[in-house]
Short mmCIF file of C-alpha atoms and ligand atoms in Angstrom, two decimals:
data_model
loop_
_atom_site.label_atom_id
_atom_site.label_comp_id
_atom_site.label_asym_id
_atom_site.label_seq_id
_atom_site.Cartn_x
_atom_site.Cartn_y
_atom_site.Cartn_z
CA MET A 1 -0.01 -0.01 0.01
CA LYS A 2 2.83 2.37 0.97
CA LYS A 3 4.53 1.68 -2.40
CA VAL A 4 1.36 2.60 -4.37
CA PHE A 5 1.18 5.96 -2.56
CA LEU A 6 4.82 6.60 -3.24
CA VAL A 7 4.35 5.98 -7.00
CA ILE A 8 1.23 8.16 -7.12
CA GLY A 9 3.10 10.87 -5.19
CA ILE A 10 6.04 10.78 -7.60
CA LEU A 11 3.69 10.89 -10.63
CA PHE A 12 1.87 13.83 -9.09
CA ILE A 13 5.08 15.70 -8.43
CA CYS A 14 6.27 15.02 -12.01
CA PHE A 15 2.94 16.16 -13.44
CA ARG A 16 2.98 19.34 -11.39
CA ALA A 17 6.55 20.05 -12.38
CA SER A 18 5.75 19.74 -16.06
CA SER A 19 2.51 21.73 -15.84
CA GLN A 20 4.50 24.46 -14.07
CA GLU A 21 6.78 24.72 -17.06
CA LYS A 22 5.98 26.48 -20.34
CA GLU A 23 7.55 26.12 -23.73
CA THR A 24 9.04 28.80 -25.92
CA VAL A 25 10.79 28.61 -29.25
CA ILE A 26 13.24 31.28 -30.37
CA ARG A 27 14.73 31.42 -33.87
CA VAL A 28 17.87 33.50 -34.22
CA TYR A 29 19.14 34.40 -37.71
CA PRO A 30 22.93 34.67 -37.30
CA ASN A 31 23.57 35.40 -40.97
CA GLN A 32 21.08 38.22 -41.28
CA GLY A 33 22.65 40.79 -38.94
CA LYS A 34 22.82 44.22 -40.59
CA GLN A 35 22.56 46.91 -37.94
CA ILE A 36 25.01 47.79 -35.20
CA ILE A 37 23.59 48.34 -31.70
CA ASN A 38 25.02 51.78 -30.94
CA LYS A 39 26.72 51.64 -27.55
CA HIS A 40 25.04 54.96 -26.73
CA ILE A 41 21.74 53.09 -26.32
CA TYR A 42 23.23 52.09 -22.95
CA GLY A 43 23.58 55.75 -21.91
CA HIS A 44 22.75 57.48 -18.62
CA PHE A 45 21.31 60.71 -17.28
CA ALA A 46 22.33 62.84 -14.29
CA GLU A 47 20.19 65.81 -13.34
CA HIS A 48 20.45 68.38 -10.58
CA LEU A 49 17.49 66.68 -8.92
CA GLY A 50 17.30 65.38 -5.36
CA THR A 51 20.53 63.59 -4.48
CA CYS A 52 21.54 62.48 -7.96
CA ILE A 53 24.48 64.90 -8.27
CA TYR A 54 25.03 66.04 -4.67
CA GLY A 55 25.48 62.94 -2.56
CA GLY A 56 25.05 60.47 -5.41
CA LEU A 57 28.00 61.39 -7.61
CA TRP A 58 29.62 64.40 -6.00
CA VAL A 59 30.52 64.78 -2.32
CA GLY A 60 33.36 67.32 -2.59
CA GLU A 61 37.02 66.88 -1.82
CA ASN A 62 36.62 67.39 1.95
CA SER A 63 33.92 64.78 2.45
CA PRO A 64 34.43 61.80 4.80
CA VAL A 65 32.98 59.71 1.95
CA PRO A 66 35.95 58.22 0.04
CA ASN A 67 36.31 60.30 -3.10
CA ILE A 68 38.49 61.02 -6.10
CA ASN A 69 38.80 64.80 -6.34
CA GLY A 70 35.26 65.14 -4.95
CA TYR A 71 33.61 62.31 -6.93
CA ARG A 72 32.35 59.33 -4.93
CA LYS A 73 34.93 56.56 -5.41
CA ASP A 74 32.36 53.76 -5.10
CA ALA A 75 30.05 55.37 -7.67
CA VAL A 76 32.86 55.96 -10.14
CA GLU A 77 34.05 52.36 -9.84
CA ALA A 78 30.54 50.95 -10.20
CA LEU A 79 29.77 53.06 -13.27
CA LYS A 80 33.09 52.20 -14.91
CA LYS A 81 32.14 48.51 -14.67
CA LEU A 82 29.04 49.29 -16.70
CA GLN A 83 31.18 50.87 -19.44
CA ILE A 84 28.77 53.75 -19.48
CA PRO A 85 29.06 55.27 -22.95
CA ASN A 86 27.60 58.72 -22.24
CA LEU A 87 26.13 60.86 -19.49
CA ARG A 88 23.45 63.48 -20.09
CA TRP A 89 23.54 66.60 -17.89
CA PRO A 90 22.42 68.98 -16.27
CA GLY A 91 18.75 68.06 -16.88
CA GLY A 92 15.91 67.41 -17.58
CA CYS A 93 13.73 70.28 -16.55
CA PHE A 94 16.64 71.72 -14.59
CA ALA A 95 18.56 72.37 -17.83
CA ASP A 96 16.14 75.04 -19.02
CA GLU A 97 16.66 77.12 -15.88
CA TYR A 98 20.39 76.51 -15.65
CA HIS A 99 22.82 79.32 -16.37
CA TRP A 100 26.19 77.72 -16.91
CA MET A 101 28.23 80.80 -16.01
CA ASP A 102 26.98 80.43 -12.42
CA GLY A 103 28.82 77.10 -12.27
CA ILE A 104 32.36 78.10 -13.20
CA GLY A 105 35.23 79.77 -11.33
CA PRO A 106 36.11 79.47 -7.65
CA ARG A 107 33.34 77.55 -5.92
CA ALA A 108 33.09 80.00 -3.03
CA ASN A 109 32.20 82.79 -5.50
CA ARG A 110 29.55 80.94 -7.44
CA PRO A 111 26.06 82.41 -7.10
CA LYS A 112 23.30 80.28 -5.63
CA MET A 113 19.90 79.62 -7.24
CA VAL A 114 16.63 77.97 -6.31
CA ASN A 115 15.93 74.65 -8.00
CA ASN A 116 12.33 75.50 -8.83
CA ASN A 117 11.57 72.24 -10.58
CA TRP A 118 12.81 69.90 -7.89
CA GLY A 119 11.79 70.62 -4.35
CA GLY A 120 12.65 74.32 -4.31
CA VAL A 121 16.01 73.60 -2.69
CA VAL A 122 18.98 75.93 -2.93
CA GLU A 123 21.51 74.93 -5.58
CA ASP A 124 24.96 76.23 -4.79
CA ASN A 125 26.41 75.53 -8.23
CA SER A 126 29.42 73.77 -6.75
CA PHE A 127 29.03 71.10 -9.42
CA GLY A 128 29.33 72.87 -12.75
CA THR A 129 30.83 72.53 -16.22
CA HIS A 130 34.38 71.58 -15.11
CA GLU A 131 33.11 69.13 -12.50
CA PHE A 132 30.84 67.46 -15.04
CA LEU A 133 33.24 67.25 -17.96
CA ASN A 134 36.06 66.02 -15.74
CA LEU A 135 33.73 63.35 -14.36
CA CYS A 136 33.07 62.16 -17.91
CA GLU A 137 36.81 61.93 -18.47
CA LEU A 138 37.16 59.92 -15.28
CA LEU A 139 34.37 57.56 -16.32
CA GLY A 140 35.66 57.32 -19.89
CA CYS A 141 32.27 58.32 -21.27
CA GLU A 142 31.06 61.02 -23.67
CA PRO A 143 29.30 64.06 -22.27
CA TYR A 144 25.84 64.94 -23.52
CA ILE A 145 25.11 68.57 -22.69
CA SER A 146 21.48 69.66 -22.48
CA GLY A 147 21.30 73.36 -23.38
CA ASN A 148 19.00 75.99 -21.92
CA VAL A 149 16.51 77.11 -24.57
CA GLY A 150 13.51 77.70 -22.29
CA SER A 151 14.86 80.57 -20.19
CA GLY A 152 18.30 81.14 -21.69
CA THR A 153 19.52 82.97 -24.75
CA VAL A 154 21.16 81.99 -28.00
CA GLU A 155 24.23 83.93 -26.93
CA GLU A 156 24.47 82.04 -23.62
CA LEU A 157 24.38 78.61 -25.28
CA ALA A 158 26.73 79.68 -28.08
CA LYS A 159 29.24 80.90 -25.49
CA TRP A 160 28.94 77.67 -23.51
CA VAL A 161 29.88 75.66 -26.59
CA GLU A 162 32.82 78.02 -27.19
CA TYR A 163 33.92 77.73 -23.52
CA MET A 164 33.91 73.93 -23.62
CA THR A 165 35.32 73.25 -27.08
CA SER A 166 37.35 76.16 -28.47
CA ALA A 167 41.12 75.67 -28.62
CA GLY A 168 41.91 79.14 -29.95
CA ASP A 169 42.56 82.57 -28.52
CA SER A 170 38.85 83.23 -28.07
CA PRO A 171 37.27 85.04 -25.10
CA MET A 172 35.49 81.96 -23.77
CA ALA A 173 38.48 79.67 -24.27
CA ASN A 174 40.57 82.17 -22.33
CA LEU A 175 38.00 82.29 -19.55
CA ARG A 176 38.20 78.48 -19.38
CA ARG A 177 42.00 78.70 -19.16
CA GLN A 178 41.68 81.27 -16.38
CA ASN A 179 39.54 78.68 -14.56
CA GLY A 180 42.27 76.09 -14.77
CA ARG A 181 41.61 74.09 -17.94
CA GLU A 182 44.00 74.69 -20.83
CA LYS A 183 42.80 72.07 -23.33
CA PRO A 184 39.21 72.13 -24.58
CA TRP A 185 37.04 69.12 -23.89
CA LYS A 186 35.46 67.12 -26.71
CA VAL A 187 31.74 67.63 -26.59
CA LYS A 188 29.78 65.97 -29.34
CA TYR A 189 26.23 65.63 -28.08
CA LEU A 190 24.32 68.88 -27.63
CA GLY A 191 20.63 68.90 -26.74
CA VAL A 192 18.93 72.07 -27.94
CA GLY A 193 16.41 72.34 -25.09
CA ASN A 194 14.59 69.66 -23.12
CA GLU A 195 10.85 68.92 -23.16
CA SER A 196 10.29 72.26 -24.93
CA TRP A 197 6.58 71.38 -25.08
CA GLY A 198 6.49 71.42 -21.25
CA CYS A 199 8.94 72.38 -18.52
CA GLY A 200 11.38 73.56 -21.21
CA GLY A 201 9.27 76.54 -22.31
CA ASP A 202 5.74 75.28 -22.98
CA MET A 203 6.17 75.90 -26.71
CA LEU A 204 4.21 74.79 -29.74
CA PRO A 205 6.14 72.64 -32.23
CA GLU A 206 6.16 75.37 -34.93
CA TYR A 207 7.57 77.95 -32.51
CA TYR A 208 10.19 75.53 -31.17
CA SER A 209 11.24 74.67 -34.73
CA ASP A 210 11.92 78.33 -35.52
CA LEU A 211 13.83 78.74 -32.29
CA TYR A 212 15.85 75.60 -32.96
CA ARG A 213 16.99 77.05 -36.27
CA ARG A 214 18.42 80.13 -34.53
CA TYR A 215 20.21 78.12 -31.83
CA ALA A 216 21.60 75.68 -34.38
CA VAL A 217 23.22 78.49 -36.39
CA TYR A 218 25.22 79.88 -33.46
CA CYS A 219 26.24 76.62 -31.79
CA ARG A 220 29.42 76.24 -33.77
CA ASN A 221 32.02 73.57 -34.46
CA PHE A 222 35.28 74.79 -32.95
CA ASP A 223 38.70 73.39 -33.81
CA GLY A 224 37.72 69.94 -35.00
CA ASN A 225 34.95 69.43 -32.43
CA ARG A 226 31.82 68.40 -34.39
CA LEU A 227 28.54 68.90 -32.60
CA PHE A 228 25.76 66.36 -32.94
CA LYS A 229 22.70 68.55 -32.43
CA ILE A 230 19.70 66.95 -30.83
CA ALA A 231 16.29 68.61 -31.16
CA SER A 232 13.96 68.44 -28.18
CA GLY A 233 11.52 65.75 -29.20
CA ALA A 234 8.14 64.41 -28.26
CA SER A 235 6.79 62.74 -25.18
CA ASP A 236 5.10 59.38 -25.55
CA TYR A 237 2.25 59.58 -28.05
CA ASP A 238 2.73 63.15 -29.35
CA TYR A 239 3.20 62.23 -33.00
CA ASN A 240 2.30 65.73 -34.17
CA TRP A 241 5.42 67.09 -32.42
CA THR A 242 7.61 64.64 -34.35
CA GLU A 243 5.82 65.30 -37.63
CA THR A 244 6.18 69.08 -37.33
CA LEU A 245 9.85 68.98 -36.31
CA MET A 246 10.77 66.53 -39.07
CA LYS A 247 8.99 68.65 -41.63
CA LYS A 248 10.45 71.97 -40.50
CA ILE A 249 13.92 71.20 -39.16
CA GLY A 250 14.64 67.60 -40.17
CA ASN A 251 17.50 68.80 -42.37
CA LYS A 252 19.05 70.79 -39.53
CA MET A 253 19.22 68.15 -36.77
CA ASN A 254 21.37 65.10 -36.16
CA GLY A 255 19.12 63.58 -33.57
CA LEU A 256 15.55 63.89 -32.32
CA SER A 257 14.73 62.97 -28.76
CA LEU A 258 11.82 60.99 -27.34
CA HIS A 259 10.78 60.59 -23.69
CA TYR A 260 8.85 57.57 -22.55
CA TYR A 261 8.38 56.68 -18.88
CA THR A 262 6.82 53.50 -17.57
CA VAL A 263 4.51 55.42 -15.29
CA THR A 264 0.97 55.16 -13.94
CA GLY A 265 -0.71 52.03 -12.74
CA TRP A 266 -4.00 50.76 -14.18
CA ASN A 267 -6.04 52.96 -11.80
CA GLY A 268 -4.24 56.17 -12.68
CA SER A 269 -1.91 56.36 -9.67
CA LYS A 270 1.83 55.79 -9.89
CA GLY A 271 1.86 53.25 -7.10
CA SER A 272 4.56 52.08 -4.75
CA ALA A 273 7.95 50.97 -6.09
CA THR A 274 8.06 48.01 -3.72
CA ASN A 275 4.55 47.19 -2.63
CA PHE A 276 2.50 46.02 -5.63
CA SER A 277 0.13 43.26 -6.63
CA THR A 278 0.65 40.58 -9.26
CA ASP A 279 -1.75 42.42 -11.56
CA ASP A 280 0.14 45.69 -11.06
CA TYR A 281 3.30 43.89 -12.02
CA TYR A 282 2.02 42.50 -15.32
CA TRP A 283 0.27 45.77 -16.09
CA ILE A 284 3.45 47.78 -15.64
CA LEU A 285 5.39 45.39 -17.88
CA GLY A 286 2.64 45.78 -20.51
CA LYS A 287 2.98 49.58 -20.27
CA CYS A 288 6.75 49.22 -20.58
CA LEU A 289 6.41 47.10 -23.73
CA GLU A 290 4.08 49.66 -25.28
CA ILE A 291 7.26 51.59 -26.02
CA GLU A 292 7.69 49.33 -29.06
CA GLU A 293 4.58 50.66 -30.74
CA VAL A 294 5.51 54.24 -29.76
CA ILE A 295 8.98 53.81 -31.35
CA GLN A 296 7.45 52.27 -34.47
CA LYS A 297 5.05 55.21 -34.91
CA HIS A 298 7.67 57.94 -34.35
CA SER A 299 10.10 56.07 -36.57
CA SER A 300 7.64 55.75 -39.41
CA ILE A 301 7.06 59.52 -39.33
CA MET A 302 10.84 60.02 -39.37
CA ASP A 303 11.13 57.58 -42.30
CA LYS A 304 8.85 59.78 -44.39
CA TYR A 305 11.33 62.65 -44.20
CA ASP A 306 14.54 60.71 -43.67
CA SER A 307 14.36 57.39 -45.45
CA ASN A 308 18.15 56.85 -45.10
CA LYS A 309 17.84 57.03 -41.34
CA ARG A 310 20.48 59.76 -41.03
CA ILE A 311 18.73 61.26 -38.01
CA GLY A 312 19.01 59.30 -34.79
CA LEU A 313 16.03 58.75 -32.52
CA MET A 314 17.41 59.46 -29.05
CA VAL A 315 15.25 58.08 -26.24
CA ASP A 316 17.05 60.34 -23.83
CA GLU A 317 14.70 59.76 -20.89
CA TRP A 318 13.10 56.43 -20.06
CA GLY A 319 12.48 54.13 -17.11
CA THR A 320 10.04 53.53 -14.24
CA TRP A 321 8.42 56.34 -12.32
CA PHE A 322 6.72 55.31 -9.07
CA ASP A 323 5.67 57.14 -5.90
CA VAL A 324 8.60 58.44 -3.87
CA GLU A 325 9.65 56.34 -0.88
CA PRO A 326 7.51 57.22 2.16
CA GLY A 327 9.01 60.03 4.20
CA THR A 328 11.25 61.35 1.41
CA ASN A 329 10.97 64.74 -0.28
CA PRO A 330 8.28 64.45 -3.03
CA GLY A 331 10.41 66.72 -5.24
CA PHE A 332 13.41 64.38 -5.06
CA LEU A 333 11.90 61.41 -6.95
CA TYR A 334 13.73 58.85 -4.79
CA GLN A 335 12.39 55.35 -5.33
CA GLN A 336 13.57 51.82 -4.50
CA ASN A 337 14.33 49.41 -7.29
CA THR A 338 13.04 45.82 -7.32
CA MET A 339 13.21 42.87 -9.69
CA ARG A 340 10.19 44.48 -11.43
CA ASP A 341 12.45 47.40 -12.38
CA ALA A 342 15.04 44.90 -13.62
CA PHE A 343 12.42 43.50 -15.98
CA VAL A 344 11.48 46.98 -17.25
CA ALA A 345 15.18 47.51 -18.04
CA ALA A 346 15.64 44.12 -19.68
CA LEU A 347 12.50 44.32 -21.81
CA THR A 348 13.13 47.93 -22.86
CA LEU A 349 16.76 47.28 -23.81
CA ASN A 350 15.65 44.30 -25.90
CA VAL A 351 13.27 46.62 -27.76
CA PHE A 352 15.96 49.29 -28.26
CA ASN A 353 18.34 46.69 -29.67
CA LYS A 354 15.68 45.63 -32.16
CA TYR A 355 15.18 49.18 -33.44
CA SER A 356 18.85 50.15 -33.39
CA ASP A 357 18.67 50.97 -37.10
CA ARG A 358 16.87 54.16 -35.99
CA ILE A 359 17.64 54.49 -32.27
CA SER A 360 21.16 55.74 -31.78
CA MET A 361 21.03 56.76 -28.14
CA ALA A 362 18.96 56.15 -25.00
CA ASN A 363 19.42 57.42 -21.45
CA ILE A 364 17.75 55.78 -18.51
CA ALA A 365 16.47 58.20 -15.87
CA GLN A 366 18.54 58.52 -13.76
CA VAL A 367 21.98 57.33 -12.78
CA ALA A 368 21.86 57.77 -8.98
CA ASN A 369 19.12 58.19 -6.35
CA VAL A 370 16.45 59.37 -8.79
CA LEU A 371 13.71 57.29 -10.47
CA GLN A 372 15.05 54.02 -11.95
CA SER A 373 18.58 54.33 -10.64
CA MET A 374 21.72 52.32 -11.16
CA ILE A 375 22.96 53.12 -7.67
CA LEU A 376 21.44 54.27 -4.40
CA THR A 377 23.55 56.02 -1.80
CA LYS A 378 23.21 56.82 1.88
CA ASP A 379 26.12 58.77 3.34
CA GLU A 380 29.16 56.55 2.87
CA LYS A 381 27.10 53.52 1.79
CA MET A 382 26.17 52.62 -1.77
CA ILE A 383 24.13 49.79 -3.26
CA LEU A 384 23.78 48.48 -6.79
CA THR A 385 20.18 48.07 -7.87
CA PRO A 386 18.75 45.14 -9.88
CA THR A 387 18.57 47.59 -12.80
CA TYR A 388 22.34 48.13 -12.50
CA HIS A 389 22.85 44.39 -12.81
CA VAL A 390 20.75 44.26 -15.99
CA PHE A 391 22.90 47.02 -17.53
CA GLU A 392 26.02 45.13 -16.51
CA MET A 393 24.74 41.87 -18.05
CA TYR A 394 23.55 43.61 -21.23
CA LYS A 395 26.73 45.61 -21.85
CA VAL A 396 27.85 42.82 -24.23
CA HIS A 397 25.41 44.24 -26.78
CA GLN A 398 27.23 47.60 -26.96
CA ASP A 399 28.47 48.15 -30.54
CA ALA A 400 27.66 44.54 -31.49
CA THR A 401 25.76 43.48 -34.62
CA TYR A 402 22.09 42.92 -33.90
CA LEU A 403 20.83 39.48 -34.93
CA PRO A 404 17.17 39.32 -35.92
CA LEU A 405 15.07 36.80 -34.03
CA GLU A 406 11.54 35.46 -33.67
CA ILE A 407 9.94 34.38 -30.42
CA LEU A 408 7.04 31.98 -30.10
CA SER A 409 5.87 32.19 -26.49
CA ASP A 410 2.70 32.39 -24.42
CA THR A 411 1.24 35.69 -23.36
CA LYS A 412 -0.37 36.87 -20.18
CA GLU A 413 -3.67 38.74 -20.47
CA ILE A 414 -3.99 41.61 -18.05
CA ARG A 415 -6.94 43.97 -18.27
CA LYS A 416 -7.20 43.48 -22.04
CA ARG A 417 -3.45 43.86 -22.56
CA ASN A 418 -1.54 40.85 -23.88
CA VAL A 419 1.95 40.71 -22.51
CA PRO A 420 4.42 38.19 -24.02
CA LEU A 421 6.04 36.11 -21.30
CA VAL A 422 9.45 35.87 -22.93
CA SER A 423 11.61 38.64 -24.33
CA ALA A 424 15.01 38.26 -25.95
CA SER A 425 17.68 39.84 -28.10
CA ALA A 426 20.81 38.54 -29.76
CA SER A 427 23.98 40.14 -31.02
CA GLN A 428 27.41 39.22 -32.28
CA LYS A 429 30.82 40.85 -31.84
CA ASP A 430 34.32 39.52 -32.39
CA GLY A 431 32.94 36.08 -33.21
CA ILE A 432 31.05 35.77 -29.92
CA THR A 433 27.26 35.65 -29.84
CA HIS A 434 25.24 36.87 -26.86
CA ILE A 435 21.59 36.25 -26.19
CA THR A 436 19.72 38.07 -23.43
CA LEU A 437 16.52 36.44 -22.21
CA ALA A 438 13.79 37.43 -19.77
CA ASN A 439 11.02 35.21 -18.43
CA ILE A 440 8.51 37.56 -16.79
CA ASP A 441 6.20 34.73 -15.66
CA LEU A 442 5.86 34.84 -11.90
CA ASP A 443 5.03 31.17 -11.53
CA ALA A 444 6.26 29.02 -14.38
CA ALA A 445 9.72 28.24 -15.66
CA GLN A 446 10.22 28.36 -19.41
CA SER A 447 11.66 25.51 -21.36
CA ILE A 448 13.22 27.45 -24.25
CA VAL A 449 14.58 25.95 -27.44
CA ILE A 450 16.82 28.36 -29.32
CA ASP A 451 17.39 27.52 -32.95
CA CYS A 452 20.38 29.42 -34.34
CA SER A 453 20.93 27.50 -37.58
CA GLY A 454 24.18 28.52 -39.20
CA LEU A 455 25.92 29.30 -35.92
CA LYS A 456 28.67 27.04 -34.59
CA LEU A 457 27.76 26.03 -31.07
CA ASN A 458 30.99 24.92 -29.41
CA ASN A 459 30.48 26.20 -25.95
CA VAL A 460 27.79 28.11 -24.06
CA THR A 461 27.94 29.76 -20.66
CA GLY A 462 25.42 31.93 -18.84
CA ARG A 463 24.59 34.25 -15.98
CA ILE A 464 21.19 34.76 -14.37
CA LEU A 465 19.45 37.43 -12.27
CA THR A 466 16.50 36.29 -10.20
CA SER A 467 15.03 36.44 -6.73
CA ALA A 468 12.48 34.61 -4.60
CA LYS A 469 9.97 37.46 -4.69
CA ILE A 470 9.33 39.93 -7.48
CA ASN A 471 9.37 42.84 -5.07
CA ASP A 472 12.73 41.91 -3.57
CA TYR A 473 15.37 44.62 -3.62
CA ASN A 474 18.83 45.37 -2.33
CA THR A 475 19.12 47.36 0.88
CA PHE A 476 21.98 49.12 2.65
CA GLU A 477 21.87 46.25 5.17
CA LYS A 478 21.76 43.49 2.49
CA PRO A 479 23.38 45.07 -0.56
CA ASP A 480 23.96 41.79 -2.39
CA ALA A 481 20.55 40.18 -1.93
CA ILE A 482 20.06 40.35 -5.70
CA LYS A 483 23.04 39.91 -7.98
CA PRO A 484 23.89 37.82 -11.05
CA GLN A 485 24.80 34.19 -10.53
CA VAL A 486 26.28 31.55 -12.79
CA PHE A 487 23.57 29.93 -14.88
CA LYS A 488 24.00 26.30 -15.80
CA ASP A 489 20.61 25.26 -17.15
CA VAL A 490 21.61 25.72 -20.76
CA LYS A 491 22.78 22.90 -23.03
CA ILE A 492 23.71 22.34 -26.62
CA SER A 493 21.72 19.46 -28.09
CA ASN A 494 21.12 18.53 -31.74
CA GLY A 495 22.54 21.84 -32.95
CA LYS A 496 20.17 23.82 -30.75
CA LEU A 497 20.32 25.45 -27.37
CA THR A 498 17.92 24.28 -24.73
CA VAL A 499 17.43 26.55 -21.79
CA LYS A 500 15.42 26.04 -18.64
CA LEU A 501 14.81 29.57 -17.48
CA PRO A 502 13.18 29.78 -14.03
CA ALA A 503 10.16 31.96 -13.32
CA LYS A 504 10.97 35.73 -13.02
CA ALA A 505 14.49 35.46 -14.31
CA ILE A 506 16.75 37.37 -16.65
CA ALA A 507 19.74 35.68 -18.27
CA VAL A 508 22.60 36.36 -20.61
CA LEU A 509 24.11 33.53 -22.66
CA GLU A 510 27.52 33.62 -24.26
CA ILE A 511 28.05 31.34 -27.23
CA ARG A 512 31.47 30.62 -28.68
O1 AHR B 601 13.67 62.74 -15.11
C1 AHR B 601 12.84 63.60 -14.40
C2 AHR B 601 12.18 64.63 -15.28
O2 AHR B 601 11.31 63.98 -16.18
C3 AHR B 601 13.09 65.41 -16.20
O3 AHR B 601 13.66 66.50 -15.54
C4 AHR B 601 12.16 65.88 -17.27
O4 AHR B 601 12.80 66.10 -18.50
C5 AHR B 601 11.11 64.79 -17.33
O5 AHR B 601 9.83 65.29 -17.30
#
């Protein structure tokens, strides 16, 4: 009798195990890669907002927090590991109230201002042009300067460009020398305004287009520095903004920006970053994936005017936007970062890779202590977020050739939205192929067969990011609760890869 129960028990366990597992087929086309995934898609954004700059990146030379000339040592080391390709600064909304001349010269003499956009706090301008551009040099990344069009002048922005990039005997270059920097910096990326339809001046697209033309004339290329001018683009679904700018100034811009935040729960509220239901989770991932349709629509408008795809679509603000952590300043946009955020990063980056024929830059908001951050800091402590780990795992795609792929997987229906359970992208560089995979299913593992006909499969290794609960996150007490681990559930069999990807897991595979 005991034996019968044992057999039934084993059968039951086996049945449950298999019903808990779903099947997905992915076809990768290794010989059809045409487009390069621009490394700048893995870009970042640092605004004078909350504790992103002050506390997050900059503590000053006299701080007890270990620093390199005032920059947090731990933050610099962490960001270097990500190979961050570029950093956008000084905003955001802050950029259109920022007067760069207040942020140069001896720090004690710099005038103060009120940061009207973000909490009304006093900004002492101790982090200015030199501090930012030197940070970029330290990180080995390219600076992306966001110019003040909303409340500044053409002269002010033109002089800023001269100050940063002129090598000659020009008034602004001499002022820079007086402030201790002989050689100009290389500054390629220049944003002509930010959200000019909103906090950047509340303009109409026709008016902004005219203004852009004036700014573009006077922002000059000095001494071999070639500016890549980025027009302030649309938010989300504002296709008219893109249409008008492409029609009027398409021939004058190098890039056009787009902002898309994964914001607002199904009931209209932003919701907590850490305390959410299963339905909230799937809903948010559905909203995140909606970015694909938004990109397709903006791109098809751009195609009408720019069929050769000369102009880059720069998604220079994206990421999750939840309620601030209880007890924190509502103007500081400080939120925790769970495995759900990791999925938003993984899914979005897979979409950006796919459209890298048009998208040439993207900047997650923001790099430290604001919105969907890479790092969170508290005095001398710093933690890496799950989103950081996704960027670290995905950095293999930077400047690699995108390999087209098809995914046949189940979907999850959530309030009339159908969300695919598996997301992936593949790329190749220096003879090595990488595949990033995400299984968003909270309950079931995925048995994934990856068919990459034409690709030699000699050896495959992997890393995985997962956690017991979807709302798990790293804390200052347990900073390594979530971090990538070696992933062994991947095999080569009959010329295919078979992967058993657990529920709520993100993986990167390396194939040689
Ligand atoms: O990233 C926070 C803010 O979001 C930026 O300052 C602004 O450009 C956008 O609305």
